[in-house]
Short mmCIF file of C-alpha atoms in Angstrom, two decimals:
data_model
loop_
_atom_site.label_atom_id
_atom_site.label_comp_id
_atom_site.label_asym_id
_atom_site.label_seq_id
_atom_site.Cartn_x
_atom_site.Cartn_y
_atom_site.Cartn_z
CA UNK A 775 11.45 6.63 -3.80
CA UNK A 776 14.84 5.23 -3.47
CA UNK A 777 15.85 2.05 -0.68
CA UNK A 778 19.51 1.46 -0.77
CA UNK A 779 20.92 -1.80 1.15
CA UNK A 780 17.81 -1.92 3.46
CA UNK A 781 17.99 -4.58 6.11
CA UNK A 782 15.51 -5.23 8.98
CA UNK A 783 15.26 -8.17 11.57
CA UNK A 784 13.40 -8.83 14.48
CA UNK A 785 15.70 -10.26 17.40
CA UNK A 786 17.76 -13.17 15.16
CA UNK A 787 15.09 -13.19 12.72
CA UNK A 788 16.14 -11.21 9.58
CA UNK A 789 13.19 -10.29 7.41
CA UNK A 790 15.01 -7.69 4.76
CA UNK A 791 18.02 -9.12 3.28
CA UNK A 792 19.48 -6.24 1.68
CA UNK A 793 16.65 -4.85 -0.83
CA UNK A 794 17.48 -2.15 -3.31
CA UNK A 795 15.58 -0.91 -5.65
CA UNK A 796 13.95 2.36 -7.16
CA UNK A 797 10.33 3.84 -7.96
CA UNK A 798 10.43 6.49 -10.50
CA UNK A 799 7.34 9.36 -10.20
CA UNK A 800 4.55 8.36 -10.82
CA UNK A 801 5.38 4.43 -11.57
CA UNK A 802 3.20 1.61 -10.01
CA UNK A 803 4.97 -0.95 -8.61
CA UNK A 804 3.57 -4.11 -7.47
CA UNK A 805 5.43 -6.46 -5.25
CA UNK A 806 4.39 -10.02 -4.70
CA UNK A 807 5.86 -12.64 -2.91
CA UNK A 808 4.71 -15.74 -0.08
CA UNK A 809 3.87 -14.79 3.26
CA UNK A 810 6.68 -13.99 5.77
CA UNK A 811 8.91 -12.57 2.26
CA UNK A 812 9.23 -9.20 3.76
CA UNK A 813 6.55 -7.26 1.94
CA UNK A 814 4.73 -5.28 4.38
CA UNK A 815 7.79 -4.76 6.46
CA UNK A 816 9.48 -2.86 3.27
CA UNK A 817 6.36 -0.70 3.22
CA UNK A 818 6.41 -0.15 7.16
CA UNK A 819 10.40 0.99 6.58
CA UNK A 820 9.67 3.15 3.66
CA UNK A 821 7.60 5.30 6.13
CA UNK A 822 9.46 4.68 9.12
CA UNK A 823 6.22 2.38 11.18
CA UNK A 824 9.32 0.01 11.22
CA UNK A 825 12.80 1.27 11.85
CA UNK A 826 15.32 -0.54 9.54
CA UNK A 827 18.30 -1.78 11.15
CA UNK A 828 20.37 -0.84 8.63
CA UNK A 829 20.77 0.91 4.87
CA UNK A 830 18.53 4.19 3.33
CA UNK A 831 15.43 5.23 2.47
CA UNK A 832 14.79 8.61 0.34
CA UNK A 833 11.10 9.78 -0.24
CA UNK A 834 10.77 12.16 -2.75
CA UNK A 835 14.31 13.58 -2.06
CA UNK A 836 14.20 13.53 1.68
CA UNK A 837 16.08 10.38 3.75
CA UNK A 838 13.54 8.86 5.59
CA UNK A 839 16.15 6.99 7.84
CA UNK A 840 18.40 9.91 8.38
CA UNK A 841 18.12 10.44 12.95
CA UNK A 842 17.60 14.57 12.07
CA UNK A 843 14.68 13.63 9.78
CA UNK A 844 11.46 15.57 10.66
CA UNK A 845 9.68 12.28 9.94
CA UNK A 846 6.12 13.79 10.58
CA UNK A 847 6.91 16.25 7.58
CA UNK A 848 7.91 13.57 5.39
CA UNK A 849 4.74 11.36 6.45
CA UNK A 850 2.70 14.14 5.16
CA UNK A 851 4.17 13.46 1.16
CA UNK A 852 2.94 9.80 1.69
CA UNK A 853 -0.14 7.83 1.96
CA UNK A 854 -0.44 4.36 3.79
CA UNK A 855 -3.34 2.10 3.12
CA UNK A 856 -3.40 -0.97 5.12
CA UNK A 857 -5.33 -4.42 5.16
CA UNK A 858 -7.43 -3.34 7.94
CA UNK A 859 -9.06 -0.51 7.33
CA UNK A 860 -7.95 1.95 10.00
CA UNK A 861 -11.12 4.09 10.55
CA UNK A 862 -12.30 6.05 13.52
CA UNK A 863 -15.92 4.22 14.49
CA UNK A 864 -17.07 7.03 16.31
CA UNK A 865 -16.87 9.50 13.23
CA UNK A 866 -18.53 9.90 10.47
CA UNK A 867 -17.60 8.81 6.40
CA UNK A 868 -17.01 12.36 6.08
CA UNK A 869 -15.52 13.51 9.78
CA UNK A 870 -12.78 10.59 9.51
CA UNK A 871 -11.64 12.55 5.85
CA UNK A 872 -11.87 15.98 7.82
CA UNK A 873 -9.94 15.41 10.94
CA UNK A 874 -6.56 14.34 9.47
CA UNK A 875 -6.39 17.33 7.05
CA UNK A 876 -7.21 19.89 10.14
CA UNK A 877 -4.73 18.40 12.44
CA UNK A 878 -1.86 17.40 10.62
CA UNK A 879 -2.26 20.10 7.99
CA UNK A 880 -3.99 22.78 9.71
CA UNK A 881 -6.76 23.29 7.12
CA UNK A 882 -9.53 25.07 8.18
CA UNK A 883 -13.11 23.19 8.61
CA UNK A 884 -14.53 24.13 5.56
CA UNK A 885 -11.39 23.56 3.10
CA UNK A 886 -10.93 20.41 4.87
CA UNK A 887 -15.12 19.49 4.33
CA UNK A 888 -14.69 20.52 0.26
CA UNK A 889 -11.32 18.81 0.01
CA UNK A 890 -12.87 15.49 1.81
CA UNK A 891 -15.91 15.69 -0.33
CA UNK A 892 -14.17 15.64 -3.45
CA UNK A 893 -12.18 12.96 -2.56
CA UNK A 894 -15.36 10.66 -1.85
CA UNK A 895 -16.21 11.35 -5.06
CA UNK A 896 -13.21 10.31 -6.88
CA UNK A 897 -13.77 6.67 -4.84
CA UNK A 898 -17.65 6.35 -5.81
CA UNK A 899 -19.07 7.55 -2.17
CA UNK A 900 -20.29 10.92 -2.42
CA UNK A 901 -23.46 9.63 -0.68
CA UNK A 902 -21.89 7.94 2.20
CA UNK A 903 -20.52 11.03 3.88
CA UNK A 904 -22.74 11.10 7.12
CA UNK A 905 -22.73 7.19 7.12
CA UNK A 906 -20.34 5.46 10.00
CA UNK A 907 -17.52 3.08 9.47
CA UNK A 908 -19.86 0.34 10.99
CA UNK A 909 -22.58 0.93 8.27
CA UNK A 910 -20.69 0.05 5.01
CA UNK A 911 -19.18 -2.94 3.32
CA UNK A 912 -15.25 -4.02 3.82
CA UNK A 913 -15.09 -2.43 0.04
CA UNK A 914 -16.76 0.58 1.17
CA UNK A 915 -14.87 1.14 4.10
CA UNK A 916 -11.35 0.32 2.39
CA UNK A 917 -12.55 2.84 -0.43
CA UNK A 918 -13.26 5.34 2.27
CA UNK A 919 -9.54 4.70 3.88
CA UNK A 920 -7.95 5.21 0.39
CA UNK A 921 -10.11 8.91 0.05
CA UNK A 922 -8.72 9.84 3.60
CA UNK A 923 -5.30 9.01 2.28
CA UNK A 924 -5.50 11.00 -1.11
CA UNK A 925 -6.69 13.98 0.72
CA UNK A 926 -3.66 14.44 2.64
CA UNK A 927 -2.31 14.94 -0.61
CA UNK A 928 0.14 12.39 -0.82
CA UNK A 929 3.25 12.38 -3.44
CA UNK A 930 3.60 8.89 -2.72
CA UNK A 931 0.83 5.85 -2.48
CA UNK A 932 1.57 3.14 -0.26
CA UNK A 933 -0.89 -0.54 -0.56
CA UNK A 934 -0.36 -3.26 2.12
CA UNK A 935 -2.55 -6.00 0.04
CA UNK A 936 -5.80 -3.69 0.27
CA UNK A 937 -8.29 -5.84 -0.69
CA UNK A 938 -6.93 -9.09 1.05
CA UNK A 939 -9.20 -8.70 4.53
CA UNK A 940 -12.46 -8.29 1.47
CA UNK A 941 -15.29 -10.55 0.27
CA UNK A 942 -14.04 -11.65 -3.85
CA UNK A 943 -17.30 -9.74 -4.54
CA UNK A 944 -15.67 -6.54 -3.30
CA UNK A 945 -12.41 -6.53 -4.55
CA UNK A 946 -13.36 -5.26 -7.66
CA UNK A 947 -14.51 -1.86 -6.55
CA UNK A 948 -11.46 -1.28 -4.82
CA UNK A 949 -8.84 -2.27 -7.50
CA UNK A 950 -10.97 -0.18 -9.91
CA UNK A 951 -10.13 3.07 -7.57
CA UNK A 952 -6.62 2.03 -7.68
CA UNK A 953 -6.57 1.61 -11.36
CA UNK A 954 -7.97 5.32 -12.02
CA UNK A 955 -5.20 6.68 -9.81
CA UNK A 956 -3.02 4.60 -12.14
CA UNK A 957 -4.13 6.11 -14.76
CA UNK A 958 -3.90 9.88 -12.94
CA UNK A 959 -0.03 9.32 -12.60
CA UNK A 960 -0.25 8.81 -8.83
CA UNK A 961 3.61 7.25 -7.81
CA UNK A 962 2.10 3.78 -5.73
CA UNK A 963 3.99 0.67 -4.32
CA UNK A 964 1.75 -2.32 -4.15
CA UNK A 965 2.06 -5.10 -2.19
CA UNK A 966 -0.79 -7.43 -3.50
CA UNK A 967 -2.05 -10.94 -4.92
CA UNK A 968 -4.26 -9.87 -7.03
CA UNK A 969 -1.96 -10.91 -10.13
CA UNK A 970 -4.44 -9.58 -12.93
CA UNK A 971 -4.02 -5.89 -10.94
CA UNK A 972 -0.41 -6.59 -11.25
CA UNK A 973 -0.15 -7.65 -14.89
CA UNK A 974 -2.37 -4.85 -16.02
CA UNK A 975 -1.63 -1.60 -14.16
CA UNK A 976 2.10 -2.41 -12.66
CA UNK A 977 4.59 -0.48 -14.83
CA UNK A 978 6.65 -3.04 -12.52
CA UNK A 979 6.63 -6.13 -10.53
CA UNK A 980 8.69 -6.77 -7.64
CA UNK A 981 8.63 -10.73 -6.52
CA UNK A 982 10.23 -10.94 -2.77
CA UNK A 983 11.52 -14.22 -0.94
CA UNK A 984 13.27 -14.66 2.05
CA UNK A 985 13.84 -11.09 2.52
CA UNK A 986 15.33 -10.47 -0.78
CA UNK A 987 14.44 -9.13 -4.30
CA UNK A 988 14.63 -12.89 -6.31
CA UNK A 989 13.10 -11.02 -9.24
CA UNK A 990 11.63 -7.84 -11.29
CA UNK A 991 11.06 -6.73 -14.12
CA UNK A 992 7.78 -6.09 -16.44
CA UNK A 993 4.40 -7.57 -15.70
CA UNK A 994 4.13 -9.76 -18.78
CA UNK A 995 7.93 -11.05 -17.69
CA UNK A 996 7.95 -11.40 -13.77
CA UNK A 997 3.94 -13.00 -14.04
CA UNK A 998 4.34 -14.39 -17.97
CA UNK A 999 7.30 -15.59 -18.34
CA UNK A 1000 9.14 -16.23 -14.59
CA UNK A 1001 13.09 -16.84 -15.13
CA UNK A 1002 13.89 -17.65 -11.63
CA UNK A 1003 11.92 -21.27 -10.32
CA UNK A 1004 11.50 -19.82 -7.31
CA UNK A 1005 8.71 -17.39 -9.47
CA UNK A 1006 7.62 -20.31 -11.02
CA UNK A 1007 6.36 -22.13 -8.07
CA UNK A 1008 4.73 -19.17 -6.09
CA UNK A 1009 2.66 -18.38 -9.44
CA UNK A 1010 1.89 -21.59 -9.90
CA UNK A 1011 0.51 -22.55 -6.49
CA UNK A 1012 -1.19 -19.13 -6.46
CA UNK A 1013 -2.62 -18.85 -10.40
CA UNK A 1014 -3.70 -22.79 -9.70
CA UNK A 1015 -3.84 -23.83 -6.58
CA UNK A 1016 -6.07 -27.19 -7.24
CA UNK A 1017 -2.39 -28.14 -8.85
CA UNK A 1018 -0.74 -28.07 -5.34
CA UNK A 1019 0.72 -30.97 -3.69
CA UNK A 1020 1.06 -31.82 -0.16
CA UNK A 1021 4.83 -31.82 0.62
CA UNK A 1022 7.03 -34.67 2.61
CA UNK A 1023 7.60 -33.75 5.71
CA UNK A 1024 11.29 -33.20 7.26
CA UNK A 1025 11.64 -35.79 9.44
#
């Protein structure tokens, strides 16, 4: 994945500042960064759920943000996983892994029921197929949105802080599914808080501000040793935030 000069605003409000930057196959990227840095809106552009108001965005060879793009083919290559989780209530564990692949891919019922099944087996749910969305735990159902993404057969992984909508006692479960594709060479950009995914699985780490890239580099660099102050003080409110103090007002 490749985003060249990438700017996107809202009205007057501009949100990306001109981001560039590069994810190599299978890398894992992670990018942190405060609320309102432009995060999630770089992962809505880099699928096209936002239209970027200016610069380019190649997936896997193919430019995203060309007007000729046949964006629904290029959607296919990548898989979006979002804070909420996104699932059909009315369907089934199993039917909301099924219905994507026979739609968008045209894959017959039973392909579509083995491919599904495997998949819920790679995130720890084999036994949750005929359960509904309504019957499992936030980590259960997140788990179950990251399965229906992987069996579209993504080339690209995208994570829009997955486990921020979860109890801490479920966060674990899901980071641990993340990891393993980590560790199967699946290409992902992260957008996340959860610094101790960041420092251990990130090949990179991407910190945002403002709409711009302030810094990146390696884990045990951007996290463990911050050169820009504006790193400094977003890890250290976030790593310890019993240190915080209330600021001044402007008056």
């Amino acid at each position: 994945m490749e985003v060249r000069a990438l700017h996107k605003s809202f009205g007057t409000l501009e949100v990306l500042a001109g981001i560039d930057f590069t994810v190599a196959r299978g890398e894992v990227v992670c990018v942190i960064g405060p609320s309102g840095s432009g995060k999630s809106t770089l992962l809505r552009c880099v699928n096209l759920l936002e239209e970027p108001t200016s610069g380019t965005v190649l997936v896997a060879g193919a430019e995203v943000t060309d007007p000729d793009v046949d964006i629904d083919q290029v959607r296919r290559g990548i898989g979006m996983v979002f804070q909420s989780f996104n699932l059909f209530p009315h369907l089934t564990v199993l039917q909301n892994l099924t219905l994507p692949q026979r739609r968008v891919l045209k894959r017959d019922k039973a392909e579509a029921t083995r491919i599904a099944r495997d998949r819920l087996a790679r995130v720890g749910l084999t036994d949750k197929e005929s359960s509904y969305p309504a019957q499992l735990s936030g980590g259960q159902q997140q788990r179950v949105a990251i399965a229906r993404a992987l069996a579209m057969d993504p080339q690209l992984m995208l994570f829009d802080e997955p486990t921020s909508a979860l109890d801490p006692e479920l966060v674990g479960d899901v980071l641990a599914v993340m990891r393993s594709l980590a560790d199967e060479g699946m290409t992902m950009l992260v957008v996340t808080h959860e610094m101790s995914f960041a420092k251990e699985v990130a090949d990179r780490v991407v910190f945002m501000d403002g709409g711009v890239i302030v810094e990146e580099g390696a884990p045990e660099q951007v996290i463990g040793a911050p050169g820009h102050a504006r790193t400094q003080s977003f890890l250290s409110r976030l790593l310890d935030p019993a240190a915080a103090r209330i600021s001044p007002s402007d008056d």
